[in-house]
Amino acid sequence: MASHQTETSARTRPQQRSTMKALVFHAANEIRLEEVPIPRAGYGEAVIRVTLTTICGTDLHILKGEYPVRHGLIIGHEPVGVVHELGPGVTGYSIGDRVLVGAITPCGQCHFCLNGHWSQCQGAIGGWRFGNTINGAQAEYLLVPYAQANLARIPDELRDEQVILLADIASTGFSAAENANLQLGDSVAVFAQGPIGLCATLGAKLRGAGFIIAVESDRARSEVARKLGADLVLDPNKVDVVSEIKKLTGGGVDVAIEALGLQQTFENALRALKPAGTLSSLGVYSGKLSAPVDAFAAGLGDYKIVTTLCPGGKDRMRRLMELVAHHRIDLSPLLTHNFALDNIVEAYRFFGSREDGVIKVAIRMPG
Ligand SMILES: [Zn+2]
Ligand SMILES: [Zn+2]
């Protein structure tokens, strides 16, 4: 008999339970923690037992009904866990492996994936599956599609809390500077210092920006921005941000990062650029977005506008974990509060109302 691992049936841990707790979206402003079946791994899939997850700003949009998902969907897209079941065809992993899975789960095979556009897997925004088109991570167990491309083993020396924020906000935030092709010594302005904006500030520092200006009015967030690399923070309620940035940089920044998703910040980011600068946009916009021609030099200013959805896949996660393992980054100041899964509905309210300087909440599993 062949001894190599040509798996024809799923490998799993002996299972005592068949149901789990999960946060289910029903309608706008209606989410409930419910008992639902534990998923089973099919071909190429894995099930992980989630050990830590968190809530994203995008989840708040879903909760408010501003981003539509189907009734009955388990939401959440930031998982750390332990391999619980491996479907046929998934090789090189064992039950019990600790893994980080990115918010974006590319197939690794399609035209977009093979050209490096993992987030657009199989079509626009197609790589974002968890808590969008398939059940998500705010649950005790999570079905991971395309497991071979998406299970990133966590080095033993790293704790769950050190890697959970890599799944989405760090990957997204850092990509702003990467996709802007930020050069050593470039000047950068980062508009808004929410969780993703803060990671964009840190990403600009990592990429070797010469001068980083953060734009934020919240005092607690401004303080964290300085810790993560901002040279100074401008309060848009107190100063004319665009003219201040132009004054400070002698005519505008090389790279402006938009991390809020509003017409106003998009426009300010564009106006803060020097000619031939790059607007790197991370925000999620709604309605209509317009570029005023004066800020755009009538289309003749050689401006570049790039947008990025969170890069995913196991190698992206591996690279980000390298940054943690070798102390290039420390995201722990961002994980400010703890909640048990049982209290996740309260955690949404707390996170959504930005109480107590909250930046990200850790959602811990029972047991
Ligand atoms: Zn997110
Ligand atoms: Zn793909």
XYZ file of C-alpha atoms and ligand atoms in Angstrom:
369
model
C 0.000 0.000 0.000
C 1.166 3.511 -0.708
C 2.280 5.154 2.486
C 2.193 8.721 1.221
C -0.638 10.932 2.347
C -3.229 10.714 -0.364
C -6.145 11.495 1.842
C -9.509 10.323 0.745
C -11.439 11.060 3.889
C -11.403 13.879 6.401
C -9.172 13.657 9.441
C -10.705 14.992 12.591
C -10.514 15.042 16.321
C -13.019 12.793 18.070
C -15.904 15.129 18.540
C -18.118 15.256 21.578
C -20.271 18.159 20.504
C -22.140 18.812 17.333
C -23.139 22.427 17.992
C -21.298 25.618 18.835
C -21.935 29.215 19.803
C -21.808 31.722 16.975
C -22.794 35.333 16.362
C -25.528 35.352 13.744
C -26.665 38.371 11.717
C -30.439 38.530 11.273
C -31.260 42.058 10.158
C -29.993 45.591 10.637
C -29.233 46.092 14.346
C -30.185 42.494 15.062
C -27.352 40.119 15.898
C -27.620 37.221 18.312
C -25.332 34.651 19.860
C -26.882 31.308 18.937
C -26.269 27.583 19.047
C -25.591 26.348 15.497
C -24.061 23.185 13.989
C -20.266 22.870 14.008
C -19.153 22.965 10.334
C -17.541 19.919 8.678
C -14.581 20.124 6.298
C -15.149 19.147 2.686
C -12.538 18.690 0.001
C -9.742 21.240 0.313
C -11.279 22.738 3.431
C -10.375 22.804 7.111
C -12.231 23.531 10.303
C -10.421 25.432 13.004
C -11.415 25.790 16.623
C -11.230 29.548 17.058
C -9.201 30.624 20.090
C -9.265 34.390 19.570
C -11.104 36.782 17.294
C -12.032 40.441 17.191
C -14.574 42.903 15.785
C -13.811 45.070 12.751
C -15.207 48.468 11.759
C -16.643 46.670 8.740
C -18.665 44.448 11.093
C -20.232 47.611 12.512
C -21.289 48.604 8.983
C -22.820 45.147 8.573
C -24.620 45.438 11.918
C -26.109 48.804 10.918
C -27.256 47.354 7.615
C -24.880 49.627 5.650
C -23.077 46.675 4.094
C -25.541 43.970 3.066
C -25.001 40.330 4.040
C -27.559 37.551 4.081
C -29.835 36.816 7.013
C -28.490 33.904 9.071
C -24.818 34.540 8.302
C -22.187 34.178 11.030
C -20.104 37.355 10.827
C -16.481 38.244 11.645
C -13.323 37.816 9.594
C -10.315 37.831 11.920
C -9.478 34.343 13.251
C -6.714 32.696 15.208
C -7.272 29.064 16.114
C -6.249 25.438 16.227
C -6.758 22.960 13.379
C -9.733 20.789 14.333
C -10.527 18.979 11.091
C -8.729 18.656 7.760
C -10.716 17.847 4.662
C -9.394 15.516 1.964
C -6.690 17.101 -0.179
C -5.240 19.348 2.525
C -1.661 18.264 3.186
C 1.208 19.359 5.378
C -0.912 20.205 8.432
C -1.848 18.272 11.544
C -4.804 18.377 13.868
C -3.854 20.701 16.707
C -1.633 23.051 14.652
C -2.017 26.662 15.754
C -2.923 28.807 12.769
C -3.645 32.369 11.753
C -6.027 32.835 8.823
C -6.214 36.116 6.957
C -9.482 38.002 6.583
C -9.122 37.426 2.857
C -9.036 33.775 1.780
C -7.817 33.508 -1.820
C -8.200 30.296 -3.808
C -4.636 30.553 -5.051
C -5.629 29.221 -8.461
C -7.688 31.759 -10.375
C -6.555 34.440 -12.816
C -6.580 37.136 -10.123
C -4.735 35.049 -7.516
C -2.089 33.961 -9.995
C -1.500 37.604 -10.874
C -1.058 38.559 -7.219
C -4.472 40.154 -6.679
C -5.631 37.794 -3.929
C -8.311 40.091 -2.567
C -10.032 40.136 -5.946
C -10.027 36.309 -6.103
C -12.576 35.115 -8.700
C -13.946 38.659 -9.135
C -14.368 42.065 -7.461
C -13.895 41.807 -3.658
C -14.207 38.022 -4.146
C -11.373 37.176 -1.761
C -13.354 38.517 1.180
C -15.456 35.503 2.096
C -15.557 35.204 5.916
C -18.577 36.971 7.332
C -19.430 38.268 3.883
C -20.299 35.411 1.547
C -19.614 32.456 3.882
C -19.854 31.975 7.647
C -17.318 33.965 9.625
C -15.027 33.893 12.631
C -17.127 35.127 15.546
C -17.864 31.560 16.510
C -16.251 28.648 18.314
C -15.451 26.868 15.041
C -14.766 28.186 11.538
C -14.756 26.486 8.149
C -11.712 27.665 6.168
C -12.070 27.429 2.375
C -9.017 26.772 0.198
C -7.229 25.692 3.373
C -3.993 24.861 1.571
C -3.593 28.519 0.587
C -4.844 30.019 3.822
C -3.697 28.207 6.975
C -0.611 30.055 8.253
C 1.102 28.150 11.049
C 1.897 30.351 14.060
C 5.463 30.058 15.395
C 5.481 28.554 18.915
C 7.002 31.664 20.441
C 4.135 33.918 19.362
C 0.963 34.266 21.395
C -2.491 34.583 19.823
C -2.724 38.209 20.968
C 0.451 39.090 19.078
C -0.854 37.889 15.721
C -4.638 38.339 15.706
C -4.470 41.888 14.332
C -2.398 40.742 11.361
C -5.441 39.003 9.842
C -6.984 42.262 8.729
C -6.018 45.676 10.062
C -2.225 45.277 9.891
C -2.330 43.642 6.468
C -4.664 46.356 5.197
C -2.937 49.262 6.906
C 0.565 48.284 5.795
C -0.589 47.742 2.213
C -1.312 51.471 1.859
C 2.389 52.337 1.881
C 3.346 49.203 -0.047
C 0.894 49.849 -2.877
C 1.826 53.521 -2.997
C 5.376 52.296 -3.607
C 6.482 54.606 -0.841
C 10.154 55.535 -1.192
C 12.710 56.001 1.592
C 12.368 59.503 2.977
C 8.948 60.197 1.453
C 6.565 62.470 3.294
C 3.246 60.881 4.204
C -0.074 62.095 5.558
C -2.449 59.516 7.013
C -6.059 60.658 7.213
C -7.817 59.203 10.273
C -6.269 57.061 13.002
C -8.820 54.364 13.551
C -7.459 50.802 13.781
C -6.574 50.705 10.065
C -5.238 54.254 9.927
C -2.985 53.502 12.888
C -1.639 50.458 11.068
C -1.140 52.625 7.963
C 0.964 54.999 10.074
C 3.039 52.090 11.332
C 3.306 50.746 7.771
C 4.605 54.104 6.498
C 7.253 54.016 9.201
C 8.194 50.421 8.316
C 8.547 51.394 4.660
C 10.993 54.155 5.586
C 8.925 57.310 5.326
C 10.900 60.435 6.199
C 8.068 62.426 7.718
C 4.690 61.127 8.859
C 1.754 63.416 9.588
C -1.338 61.825 11.094
C -4.753 63.480 10.965
C -7.019 62.705 13.911
C -9.130 64.546 16.471
C -9.501 61.817 19.111
C -6.938 62.302 21.865
C -6.378 58.614 22.729
C -5.931 57.650 19.087
C -3.548 60.567 18.502
C -1.393 59.333 21.332
C -1.194 55.820 19.878
C -0.423 57.333 16.443
C 2.642 59.028 17.912
C 3.746 55.761 19.513
C 3.428 53.932 16.197
C 5.430 56.435 14.168
C 3.580 59.704 13.526
C 5.912 62.703 13.854
C 2.949 64.910 14.528
C -0.814 64.724 14.658
C -3.083 67.402 13.203
C -6.567 67.859 14.640
C -8.979 68.538 11.765
C -11.330 70.298 14.198
C -8.654 72.812 15.105
C -6.570 73.480 11.994
C -7.013 73.633 8.239
C -5.351 70.302 7.660
C -4.567 70.753 3.959
C -2.869 74.133 4.265
C -1.019 72.973 7.380
C 0.310 69.898 5.560
C 1.380 72.032 2.589
C 3.169 74.426 4.921
C 4.930 71.617 6.809
C 6.074 69.820 3.663
C 6.854 72.739 1.404
C 4.032 72.067 -1.023
C 2.429 68.723 -0.268
C 3.162 65.121 0.655
C 4.483 62.386 -1.599
C 1.863 59.948 -0.336
C -1.534 60.648 1.210
C -3.337 57.706 2.788
C -7.107 57.791 3.160
C -8.281 55.501 5.976
C -11.823 56.617 6.678
C -13.951 56.345 3.551
C -15.527 59.797 3.350
C -15.746 62.285 0.476
C -14.217 64.924 2.742
C -11.129 62.926 3.714
C -10.672 61.648 0.154
C -10.745 65.210 -1.088
C -8.390 66.434 1.629
C -5.992 63.593 0.860
C -5.997 64.602 -2.801
C -5.463 68.283 -1.957
C -2.607 67.467 0.424
C -0.574 65.804 -2.338
C 2.292 67.384 -4.208
C 2.102 67.059 -8.017
C 2.739 63.459 -9.133
C 1.977 62.261 -5.610
C 0.052 59.123 -4.775
C -3.271 58.902 -3.003
C -3.423 55.474 -1.396
C -6.991 54.722 -0.430
C -8.083 52.162 2.167
C -11.486 53.612 3.055
C -14.789 51.957 2.221
C -16.969 54.595 0.532
C -20.677 54.751 0.042
C -22.822 56.840 -2.275
C -20.807 58.760 -4.831
C -17.161 59.759 -4.701
C -15.909 62.721 -6.686
C -12.555 64.344 -7.367
C -12.680 68.143 -7.645
C -10.785 69.213 -10.758
C -8.815 71.952 -9.027
C -7.366 69.431 -6.568
C -6.689 67.127 -9.480
C -4.880 69.711 -11.643
C -7.623 69.240 -14.226
C -6.367 65.710 -14.790
C -2.839 66.872 -15.705
C -1.089 66.576 -12.328
C 0.302 63.052 -12.816
C -1.453 61.973 -9.656
C -1.861 58.311 -8.911
C -4.811 56.921 -7.005
C -4.480 53.357 -5.753
C -6.975 51.363 -3.695
C -6.314 48.238 -1.676
C -8.432 45.576 -0.027
C -6.624 43.623 2.689
C -3.992 41.299 1.173
C -4.559 37.736 2.405
C -3.316 34.187 1.989
C -0.907 32.209 4.143
C 2.280 33.710 2.792
C 1.105 37.256 3.510
C 0.338 36.104 7.062
C 3.748 34.407 7.326
C 5.503 37.630 6.313
C 3.553 39.688 8.827
C 4.303 37.181 11.598
C 8.017 37.550 10.747
C 7.702 41.236 11.600
C 6.268 40.344 15.001
C 8.688 37.498 15.715
C 11.700 39.734 15.087
C 10.293 42.689 17.002
C 9.859 45.003 14.028
C 6.284 45.649 15.106
C 4.235 45.402 18.261
C 0.497 45.694 17.798
C -0.366 45.031 21.424
C -1.240 48.706 22.170
C -4.128 48.319 19.720
C -5.800 45.383 21.476
C -7.243 47.478 24.264
C -10.175 45.502 25.737
C -11.275 41.916 26.393
C -14.685 40.292 26.090
C -15.868 36.706 26.321
C -17.747 35.328 23.301
C -20.806 35.155 25.566
C -20.702 38.955 25.801
C -20.014 39.681 22.149
C -23.220 41.638 21.570
C -22.163 43.976 24.381
C -18.678 44.100 22.836
C -20.215 45.384 19.580
C -22.003 48.158 21.449
C -18.851 49.065 23.386
C -16.628 49.028 20.277
C -19.201 50.906 18.199
C -19.583 53.689 20.727
C -15.792 53.962 21.133
C -16.025 53.796 24.902
C -12.995 54.078 27.123
C -10.511 54.752 24.290
C -11.198 51.358 22.736
C -9.259 50.556 19.561
C -9.764 46.784 19.133
C -11.508 44.267 21.374
C -10.231 40.722 21.930
C -13.092 38.185 21.828
C -12.149 35.130 23.861
C -13.666 31.694 23.559
C -15.213 29.750 26.442
C -13.185 27.015 28.127
Zn -12.099 44.026 8.708
Zn -8.430 33.079 -6.629
